[in-house]
Amino acid sequence: MVLRVQLLSFGVSFGYGIFFYLLLELNSKLLYSSNWFIKVIFSFLFVMFHTLLYFLILLKINQGYIHIYFFLCILFGYVFCKVLYKKFVKRFKL
């Protein structure tokens, strides 16, 4: 794989980790008061949608090659956004 494509894949994976964290927070707030059956169905659909979306993005960028370090970049983006979000909530007491 060309270096430019790898760097683009890293950046998109990191950004997708941030995007995934934000939507996961929103999803958990929306499903907080629902019953357990609705939570299970919507959580399953949520995960399936994001898996398919990420694969389609990788398909456009690098013909769908999936490497373990792309998942690590998603994890780093997720953790990065989680830390920033917690600091933001503490600072502004939202």
CSV table of C-alpha atoms in Angstrom, one decimal:
chain,number,residue,atom,x,y,z
A,1,MET,CA,0.0,0.0,0.0
A,2,VAL,CA,1.3,3.5,-0.9
A,3,LEU,CA,2.3,5.7,2.0
A,4,ARG,CA,-0.2,8.4,1.2
A,5,VAL,CA,-3.0,5.9,1.3
A,6,GLN,CA,-1.8,4.5,4.6
A,7,LEU,CA,-1.6,7.9,6.2
A,8,LEU,CA,-5.1,8.8,4.9
A,9,SER,CA,-6.4,5.5,6.3
A,10,PHE,CA,-4.8,6.3,9.7
A,11,GLY,CA,-6.3,9.7,9.8
A,12,VAL,CA,-9.8,8.5,8.7
A,13,SER,CA,-9.6,5.7,11.3
A,14,PHE,CA,-8.6,8.1,14.1
A,15,GLY,CA,-11.4,10.5,13.0
A,16,TYR,CA,-13.9,7.6,12.9
A,17,GLY,CA,-12.9,6.7,16.5
A,18,ILE,CA,-13.9,10.2,17.5
A,19,PHE,CA,-17.1,10.1,15.5
A,20,PHE,CA,-18.0,6.7,17.0
A,21,TYR,CA,-17.5,7.9,20.5
A,22,LEU,CA,-19.7,10.9,20.0
A,23,LEU,CA,-22.5,8.9,18.5
A,24,LEU,CA,-22.1,6.2,21.2
A,25,GLU,CA,-22.6,8.9,23.8
A,26,LEU,CA,-25.7,10.2,22.0
A,27,ASN,CA,-27.0,6.6,21.6
A,28,SER,CA,-26.6,5.9,25.3
A,29,LYS,CA,-28.4,9.1,26.3
A,30,LEU,CA,-31.3,8.3,23.9
A,31,LEU,CA,-31.7,4.7,25.0
A,32,TYR,CA,-31.4,5.5,28.8
A,33,SER,CA,-35.0,5.3,29.5
A,34,SER,CA,-36.1,2.5,27.1
A,35,ASN,CA,-36.8,-1.0,28.0
A,36,TRP,CA,-34.2,-3.8,27.6
A,37,PHE,CA,-35.6,-5.2,24.3
A,38,ILE,CA,-35.4,-1.9,22.5
A,39,LYS,CA,-31.9,-1.3,23.9
A,40,VAL,CA,-30.7,-4.7,22.6
A,41,ILE,CA,-32.2,-4.1,19.1
A,42,PHE,CA,-31.0,-0.6,18.7
A,43,SER,CA,-27.5,-1.4,20.1
A,44,PHE,CA,-27.2,-4.3,17.6
A,45,LEU,CA,-28.3,-2.1,14.7
A,46,PHE,CA,-26.0,0.7,15.9
A,47,VAL,CA,-23.0,-1.7,15.8
A,48,MET,CA,-23.9,-3.2,12.5
A,49,PHE,CA,-24.4,0.2,10.9
A,50,HIS,CA,-21.0,1.5,12.1
A,51,THR,CA,-19.2,-1.7,11.0
A,52,LEU,CA,-20.7,-1.5,7.6
A,53,LEU,CA,-20.0,2.3,7.3
A,54,TYR,CA,-16.4,1.9,8.4
A,55,PHE,CA,-15.8,-0.9,5.9
A,56,LEU,CA,-17.4,1.2,3.1
A,57,ILE,CA,-15.1,4.1,3.9
A,58,LEU,CA,-12.1,1.8,3.8
A,59,LEU,CA,-13.4,0.4,0.5
A,60,LYS,CA,-13.3,3.9,-1.0
A,61,ILE,CA,-9.9,4.8,0.5
A,62,ASN,CA,-7.8,1.6,0.1
A,63,GLN,CA,-9.9,-1.0,-1.7
A,64,GLY,CA,-11.1,-2.5,1.7
A,65,TYR,CA,-7.8,-3.6,3.2
A,66,ILE,CA,-8.2,-3.9,6.9
A,67,HIS,CA,-5.2,-4.0,9.1
A,68,ILE,CA,-4.9,-4.3,12.9
A,69,TYR,CA,-3.3,-0.8,13.1
A,70,PHE,CA,-6.4,0.8,11.6
A,71,PHE,CA,-8.4,-0.7,14.5
A,72,LEU,CA,-5.8,0.7,16.9
A,73,CYS,CA,-6.2,4.2,15.4
A,74,ILE,CA,-10.0,3.9,16.0
A,75,LEU,CA,-9.2,2.9,19.6
A,76,PHE,CA,-6.8,5.9,20.0
A,77,GLY,CA,-9.4,8.3,18.5
A,78,TYR,CA,-12.1,6.9,20.8
A,79,VAL,CA,-9.8,7.2,23.9
A,80,PHE,CA,-8.7,10.7,22.8
A,81,CYS,CA,-12.2,11.9,22.5
A,82,LYS,CA,-13.3,10.3,25.7
A,83,VAL,CA,-10.5,12.1,27.6
A,84,LEU,CA,-11.3,15.4,26.0
A,85,TYR,CA,-15.1,14.9,26.6
A,86,LYS,CA,-14.5,14.1,30.3
A,87,LYS,CA,-12.3,17.2,30.7
A,88,PHE,CA,-14.9,19.4,28.9
A,89,VAL,CA,-17.7,18.1,31.1
A,90,LYS,CA,-15.7,18.6,34.3
A,91,ARG,CA,-14.6,22.1,33.3
A,92,PHE,CA,-18.0,23.4,32.2
A,93,LYS,CA,-20.1,21.0,34.5
A,94,LEU,CA,-22.5,20.0,31.7
